Short mmCIF file of C-alpha atoms in Angstrom, two decimals:
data_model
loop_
_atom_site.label_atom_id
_atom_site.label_comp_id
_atom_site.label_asym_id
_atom_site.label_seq_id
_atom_site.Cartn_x
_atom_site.Cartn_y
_atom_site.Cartn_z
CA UNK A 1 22.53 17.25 51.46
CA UNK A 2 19.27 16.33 53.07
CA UNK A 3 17.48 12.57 52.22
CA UNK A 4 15.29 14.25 49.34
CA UNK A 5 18.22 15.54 47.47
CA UNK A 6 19.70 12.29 47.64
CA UNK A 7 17.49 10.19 46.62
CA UNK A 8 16.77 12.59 43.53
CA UNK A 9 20.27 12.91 42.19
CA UNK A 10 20.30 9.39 40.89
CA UNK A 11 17.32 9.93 39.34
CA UNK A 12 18.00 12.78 37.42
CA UNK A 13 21.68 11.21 36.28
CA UNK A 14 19.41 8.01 34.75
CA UNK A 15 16.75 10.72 33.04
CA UNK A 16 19.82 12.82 31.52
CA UNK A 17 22.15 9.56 30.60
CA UNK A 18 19.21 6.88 30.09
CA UNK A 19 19.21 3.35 31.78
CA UNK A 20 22.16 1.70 30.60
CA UNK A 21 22.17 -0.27 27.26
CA UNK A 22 21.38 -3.69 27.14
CA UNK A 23 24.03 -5.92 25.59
CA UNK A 24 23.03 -7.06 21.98
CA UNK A 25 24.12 -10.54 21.45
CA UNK A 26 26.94 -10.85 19.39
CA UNK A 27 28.60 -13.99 16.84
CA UNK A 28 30.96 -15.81 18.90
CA UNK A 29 32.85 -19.14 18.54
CA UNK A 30 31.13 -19.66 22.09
CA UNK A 31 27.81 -19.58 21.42
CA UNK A 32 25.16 -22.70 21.39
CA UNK A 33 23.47 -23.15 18.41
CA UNK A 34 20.27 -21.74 20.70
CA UNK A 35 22.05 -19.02 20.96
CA UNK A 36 23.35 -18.24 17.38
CA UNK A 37 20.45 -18.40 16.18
CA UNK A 38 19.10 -15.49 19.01
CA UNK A 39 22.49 -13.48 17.50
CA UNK A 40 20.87 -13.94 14.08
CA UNK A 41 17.18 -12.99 15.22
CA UNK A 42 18.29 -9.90 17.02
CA UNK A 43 20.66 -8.82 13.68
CA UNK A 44 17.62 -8.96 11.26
CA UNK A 45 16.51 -6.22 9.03
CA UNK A 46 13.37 -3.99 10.72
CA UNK A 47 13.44 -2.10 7.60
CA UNK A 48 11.10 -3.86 4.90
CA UNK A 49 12.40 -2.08 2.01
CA UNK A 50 15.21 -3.45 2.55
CA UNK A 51 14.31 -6.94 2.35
CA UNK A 52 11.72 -5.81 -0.90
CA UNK A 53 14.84 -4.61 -2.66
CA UNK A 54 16.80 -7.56 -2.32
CA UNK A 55 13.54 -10.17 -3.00
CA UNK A 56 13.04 -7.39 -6.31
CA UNK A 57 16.28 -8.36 -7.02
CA UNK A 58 15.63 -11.88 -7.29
CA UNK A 59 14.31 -13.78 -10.67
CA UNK A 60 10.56 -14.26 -10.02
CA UNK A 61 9.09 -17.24 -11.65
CA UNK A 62 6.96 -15.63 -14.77
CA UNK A 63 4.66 -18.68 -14.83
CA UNK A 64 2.86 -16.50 -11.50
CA UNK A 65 1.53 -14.49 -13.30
CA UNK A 66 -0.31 -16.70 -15.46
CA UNK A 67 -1.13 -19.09 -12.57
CA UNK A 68 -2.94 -16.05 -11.03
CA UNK A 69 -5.34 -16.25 -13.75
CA UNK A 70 -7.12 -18.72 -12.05
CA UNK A 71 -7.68 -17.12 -9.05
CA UNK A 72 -8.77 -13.38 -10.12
CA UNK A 73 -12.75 -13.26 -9.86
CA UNK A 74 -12.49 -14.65 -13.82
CA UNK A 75 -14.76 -17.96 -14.74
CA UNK A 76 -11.97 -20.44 -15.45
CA UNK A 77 -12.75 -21.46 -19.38
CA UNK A 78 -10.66 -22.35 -22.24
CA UNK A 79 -9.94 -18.58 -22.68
CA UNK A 80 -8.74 -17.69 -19.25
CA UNK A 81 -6.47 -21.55 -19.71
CA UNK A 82 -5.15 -19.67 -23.24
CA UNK A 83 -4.41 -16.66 -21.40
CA UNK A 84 -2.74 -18.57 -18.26
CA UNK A 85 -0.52 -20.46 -20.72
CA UNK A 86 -1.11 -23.61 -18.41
CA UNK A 87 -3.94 -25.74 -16.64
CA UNK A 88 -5.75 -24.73 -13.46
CA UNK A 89 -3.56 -27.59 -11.36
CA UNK A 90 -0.50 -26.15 -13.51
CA UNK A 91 -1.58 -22.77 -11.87
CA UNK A 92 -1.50 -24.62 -8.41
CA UNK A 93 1.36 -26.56 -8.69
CA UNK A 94 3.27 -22.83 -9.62
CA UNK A 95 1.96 -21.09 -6.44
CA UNK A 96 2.82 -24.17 -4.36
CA UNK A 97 6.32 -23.86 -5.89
CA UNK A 98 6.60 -20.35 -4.96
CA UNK A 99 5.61 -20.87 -1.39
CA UNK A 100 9.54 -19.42 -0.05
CA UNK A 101 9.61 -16.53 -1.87
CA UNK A 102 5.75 -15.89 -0.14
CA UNK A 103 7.14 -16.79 2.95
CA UNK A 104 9.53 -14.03 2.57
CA UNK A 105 7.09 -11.70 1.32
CA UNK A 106 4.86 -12.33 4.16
CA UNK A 107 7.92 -11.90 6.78
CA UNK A 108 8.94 -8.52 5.49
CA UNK A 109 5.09 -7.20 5.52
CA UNK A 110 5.23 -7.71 9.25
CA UNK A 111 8.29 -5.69 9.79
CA UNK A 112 8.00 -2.15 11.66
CA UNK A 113 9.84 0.06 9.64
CA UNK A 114 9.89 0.53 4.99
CA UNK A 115 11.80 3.43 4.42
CA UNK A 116 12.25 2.97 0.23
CA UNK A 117 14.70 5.99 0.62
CA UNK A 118 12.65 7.98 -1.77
CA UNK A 119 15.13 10.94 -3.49
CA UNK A 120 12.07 13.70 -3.19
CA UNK A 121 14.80 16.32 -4.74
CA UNK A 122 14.54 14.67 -7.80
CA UNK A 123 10.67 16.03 -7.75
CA UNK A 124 8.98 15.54 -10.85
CA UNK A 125 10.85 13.06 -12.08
CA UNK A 126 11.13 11.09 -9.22
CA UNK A 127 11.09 7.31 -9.62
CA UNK A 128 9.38 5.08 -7.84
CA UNK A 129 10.21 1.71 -9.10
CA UNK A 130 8.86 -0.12 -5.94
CA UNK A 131 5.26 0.21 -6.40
CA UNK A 132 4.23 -1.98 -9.38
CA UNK A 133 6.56 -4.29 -7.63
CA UNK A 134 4.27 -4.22 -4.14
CA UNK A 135 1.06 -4.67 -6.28
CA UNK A 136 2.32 -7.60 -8.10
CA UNK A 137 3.41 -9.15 -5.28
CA UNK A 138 -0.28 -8.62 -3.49
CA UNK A 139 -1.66 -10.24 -6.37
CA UNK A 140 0.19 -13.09 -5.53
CA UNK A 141 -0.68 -13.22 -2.46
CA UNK A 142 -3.87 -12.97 -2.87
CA UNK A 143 -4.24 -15.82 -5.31
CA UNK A 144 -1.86 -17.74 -2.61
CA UNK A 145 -4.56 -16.98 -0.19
CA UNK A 146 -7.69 -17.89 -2.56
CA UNK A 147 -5.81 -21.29 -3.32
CA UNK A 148 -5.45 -21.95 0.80
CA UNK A 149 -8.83 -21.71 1.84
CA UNK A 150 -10.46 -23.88 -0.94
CA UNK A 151 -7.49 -26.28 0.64
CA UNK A 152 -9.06 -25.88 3.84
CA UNK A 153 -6.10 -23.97 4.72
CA UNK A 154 -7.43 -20.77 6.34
CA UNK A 155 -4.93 -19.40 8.76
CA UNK A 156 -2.24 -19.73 6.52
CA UNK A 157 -4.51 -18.05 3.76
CA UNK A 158 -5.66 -15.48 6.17
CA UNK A 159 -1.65 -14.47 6.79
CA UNK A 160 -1.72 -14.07 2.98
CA UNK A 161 -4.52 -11.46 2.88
CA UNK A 162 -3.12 -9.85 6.45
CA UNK A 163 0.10 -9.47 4.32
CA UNK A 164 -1.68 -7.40 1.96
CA UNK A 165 -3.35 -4.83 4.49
CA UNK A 166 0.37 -4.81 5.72
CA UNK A 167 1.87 -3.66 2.72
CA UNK A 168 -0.68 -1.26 2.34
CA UNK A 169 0.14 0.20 5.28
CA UNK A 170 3.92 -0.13 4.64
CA UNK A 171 4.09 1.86 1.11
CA UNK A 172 1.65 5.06 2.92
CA UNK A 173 4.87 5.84 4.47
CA UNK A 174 6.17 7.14 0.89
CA UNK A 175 4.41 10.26 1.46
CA UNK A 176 3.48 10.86 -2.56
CA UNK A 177 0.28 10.68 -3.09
CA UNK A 178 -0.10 7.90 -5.64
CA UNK A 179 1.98 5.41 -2.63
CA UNK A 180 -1.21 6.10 -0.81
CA UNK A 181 -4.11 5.53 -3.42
CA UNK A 182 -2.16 2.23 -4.17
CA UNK A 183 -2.39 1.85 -0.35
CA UNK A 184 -6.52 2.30 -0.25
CA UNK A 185 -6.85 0.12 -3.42
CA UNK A 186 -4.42 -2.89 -2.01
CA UNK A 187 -6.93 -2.36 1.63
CA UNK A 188 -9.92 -3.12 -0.52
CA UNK A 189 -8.26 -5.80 -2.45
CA UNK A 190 -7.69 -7.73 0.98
CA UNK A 191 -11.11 -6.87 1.96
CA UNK A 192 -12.60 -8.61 -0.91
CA UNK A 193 -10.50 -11.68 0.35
CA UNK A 194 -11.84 -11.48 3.92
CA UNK A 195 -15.84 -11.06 2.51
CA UNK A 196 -14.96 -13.92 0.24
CA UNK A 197 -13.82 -16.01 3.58
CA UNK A 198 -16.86 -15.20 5.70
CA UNK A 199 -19.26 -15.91 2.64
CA UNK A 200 -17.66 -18.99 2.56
CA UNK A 201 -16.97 -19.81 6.13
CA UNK A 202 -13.44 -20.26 5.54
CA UNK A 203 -12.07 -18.15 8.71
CA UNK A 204 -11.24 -20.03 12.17
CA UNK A 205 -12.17 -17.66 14.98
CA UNK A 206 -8.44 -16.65 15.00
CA UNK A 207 -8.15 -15.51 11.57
CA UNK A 208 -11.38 -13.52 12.37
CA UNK A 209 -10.55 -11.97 15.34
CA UNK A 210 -6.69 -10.75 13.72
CA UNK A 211 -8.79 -9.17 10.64
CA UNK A 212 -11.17 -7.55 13.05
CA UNK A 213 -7.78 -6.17 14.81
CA UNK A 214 -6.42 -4.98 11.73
CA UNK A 215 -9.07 -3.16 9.80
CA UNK A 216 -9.94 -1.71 13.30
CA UNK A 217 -6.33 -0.11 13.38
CA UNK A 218 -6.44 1.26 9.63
CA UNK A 219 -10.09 3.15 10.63
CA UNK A 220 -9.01 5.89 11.03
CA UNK A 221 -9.96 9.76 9.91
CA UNK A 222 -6.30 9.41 7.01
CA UNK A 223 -5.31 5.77 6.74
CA UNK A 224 -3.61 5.96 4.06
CA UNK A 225 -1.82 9.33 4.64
CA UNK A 226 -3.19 11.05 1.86
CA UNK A 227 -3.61 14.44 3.50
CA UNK A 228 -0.11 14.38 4.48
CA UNK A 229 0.90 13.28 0.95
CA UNK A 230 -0.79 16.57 -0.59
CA UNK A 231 1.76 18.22 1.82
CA UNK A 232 4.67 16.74 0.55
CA UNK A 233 3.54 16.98 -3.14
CA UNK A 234 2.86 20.48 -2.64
CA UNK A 235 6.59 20.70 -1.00
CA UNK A 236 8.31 18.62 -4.08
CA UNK A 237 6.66 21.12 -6.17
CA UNK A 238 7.38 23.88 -4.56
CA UNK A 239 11.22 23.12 -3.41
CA UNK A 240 12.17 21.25 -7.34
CA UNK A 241 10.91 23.88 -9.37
CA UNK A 242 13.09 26.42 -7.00
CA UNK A 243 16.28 24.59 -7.09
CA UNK A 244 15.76 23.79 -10.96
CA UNK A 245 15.77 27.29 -11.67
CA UNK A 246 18.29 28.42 -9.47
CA UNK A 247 20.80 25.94 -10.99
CA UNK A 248 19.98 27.20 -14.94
CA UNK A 249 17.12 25.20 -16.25
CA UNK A 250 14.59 27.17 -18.00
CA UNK A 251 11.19 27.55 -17.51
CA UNK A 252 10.34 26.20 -20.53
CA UNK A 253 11.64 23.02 -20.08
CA UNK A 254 10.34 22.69 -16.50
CA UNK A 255 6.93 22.98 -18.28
CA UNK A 256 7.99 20.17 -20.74
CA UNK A 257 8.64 18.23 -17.87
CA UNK A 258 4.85 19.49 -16.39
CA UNK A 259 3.35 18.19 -19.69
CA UNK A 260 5.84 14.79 -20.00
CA UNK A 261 7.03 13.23 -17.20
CA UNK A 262 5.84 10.03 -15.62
CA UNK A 263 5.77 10.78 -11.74
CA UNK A 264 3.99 10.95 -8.15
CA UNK A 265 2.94 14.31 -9.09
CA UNK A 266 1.35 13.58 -12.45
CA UNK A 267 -0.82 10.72 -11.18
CA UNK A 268 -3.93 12.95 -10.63
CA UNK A 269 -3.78 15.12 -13.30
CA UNK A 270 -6.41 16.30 -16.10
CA UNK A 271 -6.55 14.17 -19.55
CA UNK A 272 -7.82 16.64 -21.46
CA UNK A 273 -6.31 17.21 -24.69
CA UNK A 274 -5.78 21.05 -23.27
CA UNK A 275 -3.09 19.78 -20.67
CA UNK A 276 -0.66 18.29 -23.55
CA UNK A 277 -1.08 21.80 -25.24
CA UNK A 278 -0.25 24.15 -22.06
CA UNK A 279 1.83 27.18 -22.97
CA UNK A 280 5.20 26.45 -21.91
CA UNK A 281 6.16 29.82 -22.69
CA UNK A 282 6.04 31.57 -19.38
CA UNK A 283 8.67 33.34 -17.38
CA UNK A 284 10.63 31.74 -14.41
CA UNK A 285 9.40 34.54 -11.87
CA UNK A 286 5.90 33.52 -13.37
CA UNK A 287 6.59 30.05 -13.06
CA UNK A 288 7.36 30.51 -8.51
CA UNK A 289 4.40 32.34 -8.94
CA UNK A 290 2.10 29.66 -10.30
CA UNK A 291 3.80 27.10 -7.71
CA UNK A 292 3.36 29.11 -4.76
CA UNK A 293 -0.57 29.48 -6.11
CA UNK A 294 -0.80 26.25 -6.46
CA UNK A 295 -0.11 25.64 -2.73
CA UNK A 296 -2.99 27.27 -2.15
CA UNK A 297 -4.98 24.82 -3.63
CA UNK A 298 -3.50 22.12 -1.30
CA UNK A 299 -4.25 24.33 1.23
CA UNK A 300 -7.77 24.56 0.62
CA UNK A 301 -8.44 20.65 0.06
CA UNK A 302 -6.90 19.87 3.67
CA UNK A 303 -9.28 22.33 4.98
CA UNK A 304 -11.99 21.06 3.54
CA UNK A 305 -11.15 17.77 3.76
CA UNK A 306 -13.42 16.20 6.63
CA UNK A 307 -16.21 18.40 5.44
CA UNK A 308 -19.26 16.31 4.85
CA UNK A 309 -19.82 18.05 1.64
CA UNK A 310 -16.21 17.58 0.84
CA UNK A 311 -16.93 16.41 -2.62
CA UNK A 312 -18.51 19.00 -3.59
CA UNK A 313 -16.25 21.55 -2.54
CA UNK A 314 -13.45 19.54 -4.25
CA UNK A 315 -15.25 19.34 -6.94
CA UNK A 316 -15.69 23.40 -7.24
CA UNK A 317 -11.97 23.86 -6.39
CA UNK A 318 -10.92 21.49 -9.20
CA UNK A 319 -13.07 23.58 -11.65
CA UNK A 320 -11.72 26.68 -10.27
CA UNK A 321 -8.10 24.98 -10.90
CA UNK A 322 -9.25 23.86 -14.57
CA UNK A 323 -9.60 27.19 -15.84
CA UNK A 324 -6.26 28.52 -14.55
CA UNK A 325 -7.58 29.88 -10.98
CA UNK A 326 -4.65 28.36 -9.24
CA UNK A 327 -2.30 29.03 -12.06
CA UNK A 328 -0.43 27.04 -15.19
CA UNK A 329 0.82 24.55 -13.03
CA UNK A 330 -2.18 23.70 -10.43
CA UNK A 331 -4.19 23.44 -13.68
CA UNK A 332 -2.44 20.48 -14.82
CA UNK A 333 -1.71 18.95 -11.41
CA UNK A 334 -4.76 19.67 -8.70
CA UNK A 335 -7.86 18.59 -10.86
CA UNK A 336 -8.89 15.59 -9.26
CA UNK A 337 -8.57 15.40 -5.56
CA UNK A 338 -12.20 15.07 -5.80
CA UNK A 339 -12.28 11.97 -7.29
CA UNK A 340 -9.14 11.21 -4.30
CA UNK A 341 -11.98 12.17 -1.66
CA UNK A 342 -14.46 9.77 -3.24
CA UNK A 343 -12.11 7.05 -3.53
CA UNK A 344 -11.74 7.62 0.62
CA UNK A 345 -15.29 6.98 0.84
CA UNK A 346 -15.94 4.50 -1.49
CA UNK A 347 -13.14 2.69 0.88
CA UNK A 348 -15.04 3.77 4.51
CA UNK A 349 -18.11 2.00 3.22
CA UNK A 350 -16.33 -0.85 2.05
CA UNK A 351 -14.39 -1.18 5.40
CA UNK A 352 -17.19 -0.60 7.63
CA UNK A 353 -19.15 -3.52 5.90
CA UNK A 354 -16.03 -6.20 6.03
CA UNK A 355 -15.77 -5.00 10.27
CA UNK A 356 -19.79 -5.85 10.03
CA UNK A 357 -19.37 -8.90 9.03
CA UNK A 358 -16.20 -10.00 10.84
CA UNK A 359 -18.30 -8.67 13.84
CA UNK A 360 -21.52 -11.04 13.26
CA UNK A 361 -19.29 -13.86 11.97
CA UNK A 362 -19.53 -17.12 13.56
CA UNK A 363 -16.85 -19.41 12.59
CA UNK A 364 -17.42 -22.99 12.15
CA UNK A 365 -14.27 -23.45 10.26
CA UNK A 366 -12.04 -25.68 11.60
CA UNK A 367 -14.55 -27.91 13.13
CA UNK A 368 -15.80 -31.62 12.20
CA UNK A 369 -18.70 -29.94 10.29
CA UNK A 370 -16.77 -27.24 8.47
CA UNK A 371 -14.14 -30.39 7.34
CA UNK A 372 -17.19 -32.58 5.74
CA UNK A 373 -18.75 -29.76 3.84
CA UNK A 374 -14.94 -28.83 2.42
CA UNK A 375 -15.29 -32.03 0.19
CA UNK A 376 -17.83 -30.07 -1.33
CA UNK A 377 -16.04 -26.91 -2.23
CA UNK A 378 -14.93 -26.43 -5.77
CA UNK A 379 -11.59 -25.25 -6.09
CA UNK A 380 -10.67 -22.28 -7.81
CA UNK A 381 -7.91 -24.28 -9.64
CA UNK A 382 -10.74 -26.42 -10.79
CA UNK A 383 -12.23 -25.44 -14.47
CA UNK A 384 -16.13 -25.30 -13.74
CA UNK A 385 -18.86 -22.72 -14.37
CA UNK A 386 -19.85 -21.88 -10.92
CA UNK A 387 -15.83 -21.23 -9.92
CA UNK A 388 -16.09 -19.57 -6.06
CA UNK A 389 -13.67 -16.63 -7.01
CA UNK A 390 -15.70 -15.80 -10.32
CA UNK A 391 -18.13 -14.87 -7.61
CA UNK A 392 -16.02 -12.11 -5.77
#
């Protein structure tokens, strides 16, 4: 065997067999406590859906959601203190109580992976109890984060808000399209949070320069997944209605289901009183029919997507889909991507103003200057008039 051969044998062993393993630290009676607490660091959930389950599974204290009252964009007066339940620095004193269980929601935001193990065969009448969850959870957050920086707290309120975007960006991965409108609205929620800091020169230059990292990463052409999530309705659609029928339930009460059920697939659909009165009459070879038309309509929006005139053409597709053009079912269930598109938009404008002003920001925060004028700053757990989140 001549020098070449030899020296490429070993190579191609490690490119079949991969480099060996390294050892993962394991509990021992021999370890230092350095290095139990490395065994417990390396055997740590990377799947955040996880750790949401279990922290969903926990009693959450209900006085949050009153105590977020104060920190909403609302004028603090005797009518937002009715609706709270409580005072302002009773609001406070309930979101600096809560400050493990944000801990932990902050934690599992930054981990790689949230896989909710969504059961897509269950198609229409999928459940996705994990969303409402997410939101309220932002909201605290967000009021966590609005509470911070009138402290003079700013990095720890900007992890709040970069907890947020990270959700957001967690929940995409459910592949339905509602996950991903919730996504875009909890990205503009934080970015209302970040203008508010700037306004208010309440971000050190390392809080600024993470957020400018962040939204940089989410601008992107889909970053929120939303054309793949027209795929995968389509394919819950398409695949349910298929195995439904095949295992003996009518077509009939697959269209009940159309008309009733509370699902990812029924978030965009019409409200016109026409929908609720849909013939649900209709033959099961019909009814593949009207599904498999219907994907045609998905395909069409992805096309047209990136268009500049993509409104509009959504906007003639949905009217083409409201008078039956993509069949029974696409009439009740493809009507408003159009109103998806502009949503998308709404966001990119939004977006590209926050980077604008992260970009031109100078922070002072943090400095002897920024510290003096913070005795100044009214609290939005203070009742007053001109209340600084009133003025989101």
């Amino acid at each position: 065997m001549n020098r070449l051969c030899q020296a490429t044998v070993p190579l191609l062993f490690l490119a079949l067999v991969g480099s060996p393993a390294v050892a993962q630290p394991e509990p021992s009676f021999d370890l230092s406590a350095a290095e139990a607490a490395e065994v417990l660091d390396a055997m740590a959930p990377t799947n955040a859906a996880l750790v949401y389950y279990q922290i969903f599974l926990q009693p959450t204290d209900p006085r949050l959601i009153g105590a977020r009252y104060f920190y909403e964009g609302e004028e603090i007066d005797e009518q937002t203190i009715e609706y709270a339940g409580m005072t302002p620095e009773e609001g406070k004193q309930v979101l600096i109580d809560a400050q493990d269980s944000i801990e932990k929601y902050i934690w599992a935001a930054s981990l790689p992976e949230c896989d909710f193990g969504l059961q897509y065969q269950d198609g229409w009448v999928m459940l996705l109890p994990h969303i409402q969850k997410l939101r309220d959870i932002c909201r605290t957050l967000s009021a966590d984060a609005y509470r911070l920086a009138a402290d003079g707290e700013y990095d720890k309120a900007a992890d709040r808000l970069e907890a947020i975007y990270n959700i957001g960006q967690q929940i995409k991965d459910d592949r339905v399209l509602i996950s991903s409108m919730v996504s875009l609205a909890m990205a503009a929620y934080a970015n209302s949070g970040v203008q508010y800091m700037v306004e208010h020169d309440q971000l050190t230059e390392q809080g600024r320069d993470r957020f400018i990292t962040k939204l940089e990463a989410i601008q992107t052409d889909d970053p929120f997944n939303l054309l793949d999530s027209m795929v995968m309705e389509n394919t819950i659609s398409l695949g349910w209605i298929a195995r439904e029928l095949a295992e003996g339930r009518s077509a009939e009460q697959l269209m009940e289901l159309l008309q009733d059920a509370d699902n990812p697939a029924m978030t965009f659909r019409m409200d016109d009183k026409d929908n609720r009165n849909a013939s649900r009459s209709i033959e099961k070879a019909t009814l593949l029919q009207d599904a498999e038309r219907m994907s045609e309509y998905y395909k069409q929006v992805v096309a047209f997507w990136n268009d500049p005139d993509a409104v509009t053409k959504l906007e003639a597709l949905g009217a083409i889909a409201e008078i039956g053009g993509f069949g029974e079912i696409g009439r009740v269930l493809t009507s408003a991507t159009s109103r998806v598109k502009q949503s998308e938009l709404v966001f990119a404008t939004d977006l590209d103003d926050t980077l604008d002003a992260l970009y031109a920001y100078r922070p002072t925060a943090g400095t002897d200057d920024a510290k003096a004028d913070d005795s100044d700053t009214v609290s939005p757990s203070t009742p007053a008039a001109t209340d600084p989140a009133s003025q989101r």
